[in-house]
Amino acid sequence: MKQKISIEDRLSSVEHRLERLEKTSQRDSVVSAPKAVVHTDATTVRADATTKPIVYEKTDIDIAIGKGIAWLQKDWLMKLGAFLLLLALAWFVNYAFMNSWVGPVGRISMGMIFGLGIMLIGHVKMPAYKHPGQVLVGTGGIMMLVTLFAARNVYDMFTPLTALFMMSVVVVAMASIAVIRKAPAIAYIALLGGAAVPYLIESSIVNETLSLAYIFLLTLGMFIVVALRGWRPLVLVALAITGVYSSVFSNMPETTVWLFMASFFTLFFVSTVAAMLRDKKTEQSDLIASGVNGLLLLFWIAEYVSRDWSSIVVSLVAVVLVLVALLIKKAKGMIHPLYLYAGLAVVYIGVATAFELDGAALTIAYTIEAFMALLLTHYLFQDKKSTEVVSFLQVIPLLLSLEHMIRYSSMGFPFNKEFFVLLLLLLSFVGTSIVLKTYERIKTNSFADMLSIFYLLSFGYLFILIWLFSHNIFQSENTAKGLALIVYTFIGIKLFFHGAYKEVQFDRVLGGVIIGGVVLRLLLIEVWVMALAGRIVTFLVIGALLVSTAFITKLVKKE
């Protein structure tokens, strides 16, 4: 009997211990669950036992930069050795030249044979040794370009056009190997080496026109490579090269400049749009390339096109951009190109306006254009975020209006162009508030959203206009200030009770702030500077308005 009881007690004790151990292990696993970070080519995933995985998306530019760094880190000793080998070979060849060991033809032939041999070895070995093969191909290609440079400029063995053709063949060979072996690093080397060719030739025969024509063909070849392999960041490098070479536009006839501007812009524009339509998606590099291409064209027009034509050309390009963006949206449902090209079109229209107008006319035009852009965005997209982004365009006329405020304050008569500039901007702010209010009504304590900002801008400009108008219409400063403060008080009371009646806290707070501001000005400033008669009338009217609020409060409570 005792043995039976002893066995039961022991089993019960073991069960209790197991339960305690399970609870302890569960707590430890929750508290100290290890975090894991998983790296892939396109994403970085961070996860733990208590939270959902967080995925950080990488753009194609991030991936390209990462691959470039990885390429440098991989077999870096070999890459360093290849660089030293190039230096040693260059010094050896120079030493041989100085001691006349080899004649000019032999020197150039030796350089070309060595370069071609190294490139072919790299091409053959690349499937088994990817990074070493890329280093050899790049080394051989650069060696041949340097050899041809020496043949042309040191020994004058080739004509400029012959040297240009031979260097182009080397560039095409490197680009072909890059496509065949799927090696983007070689494609970048080929593009940069090809961009240096006109400078390597150094001849008056290869003038600005021929250099730009060569760069155009180089860019066209780059787009063929991109179409075959999808290495879109190459487009950004080609855009940078085009921008550098476009500096020669200032030395060329205007008709030739027009031809190259249109050719380069059309090539980048059509190719980028075609890539987006083909893949049915928009990469970050596509958007950046499209934006840079549009801004580069705008710079060219501003710098190299006469003022008689600049505004017309800019306006036409803006229309084309919007039409193409709408077609992309309708055909493929892609919204990002529409945002980008619509934004560029707005910039183009603004620049065209600046070409034609100045002063008050420019501010009025910008105010109308900014508000029309807001309306178009609202009715085309019916999207709150897009409409709010476009509303930022009104910052431009807002900044320009500061100068008109200063001018209007010293005019001496109320109705003039400065008055209508400020009035139009006020109406634009009010209209923007009405448009934004269709997405949400102000019934919160938040003062940070765009609707609240334009609400405050509307009242701010209304008060500024009332103050300046009263000072321009009345010669007596006391009368002007008194009338303005009375109007402010009336508006504040109206806002306060509208907020109380409609339960809109924003209106109620704003009305209270306006009334408080008026009272503080009366007690801290006007009580000392305003003439006695004006002080009596102003204090009397404002006091009566504030006392009358007691009756308004009773009516509101009854309703």
PDB file of C-alpha atoms in Angstrom, residues 6 17 47 130 141 177 194 218 222 229 269 294 335 386 429-430 469 494 502 511 514 520:
ATOM      1  CA  SER A   6       4.725   6.411  -3.191  1.00  0.00           C
ATOM      2  CA  ARG A  17       7.715  19.623 -12.952  1.00  0.00           C
ATOM      3  CA  ALA A  47      11.200  38.611 -39.163  1.00  0.00           C
ATOM      4  CA  LYS A 130      32.553  35.113 -64.628  1.00  0.00           C
ATOM      5  CA  GLY A 141      39.004  46.627 -74.783  1.00  0.00           C
ATOM      6  CA  ILE A 177      30.202  40.302 -75.453  1.00  0.00           C
ATOM      7  CA  GLY A 194      32.492  54.859 -76.449  1.00  0.00           C
ATOM      8  CA  LEU A 218      26.128  55.319 -79.447  1.00  0.00           C
ATOM      9  CA  MET A 222      22.822  51.466 -75.881  1.00  0.00           C
ATOM     10  CA  ARG A 229      18.936  42.585 -71.586  1.00  0.00           C
ATOM     11  CA  PHE A 269      11.311  59.651 -74.774  1.00  0.00           C
ATOM     12  CA  GLY A 294      12.239  66.431 -69.923  1.00  0.00           C
ATOM     13  CA  ILE A 335      -0.630  55.830 -63.300  1.00  0.00           C
ATOM     14  CA  SER A 386      -2.911  63.602 -56.172  1.00  0.00           C
ATOM     15  CA  PHE A 429      -7.275  79.639 -52.015  1.00  0.00           C
ATOM     16  CA  VAL A 430     -11.007  79.603 -51.331  1.00  0.00           C
ATOM     17  CA  PHE A 469      -7.983  98.020 -48.609  1.00  0.00           C
ATOM     18  CA  LYS A 494     -19.550  84.370 -37.143  1.00  0.00           C
ATOM     19  CA  LYS A 502     -22.485  72.893 -36.557  1.00  0.00           C
ATOM     20  CA  GLY A 511     -13.132  82.228 -34.413  1.00  0.00           C
ATOM     21  CA  ILE A 514      -9.524  85.924 -34.197  1.00  0.00           C
ATOM     22  CA  LEU A 520      -5.248  91.895 -27.530  1.00  0.00           C
TER      23      LEU A 520
END
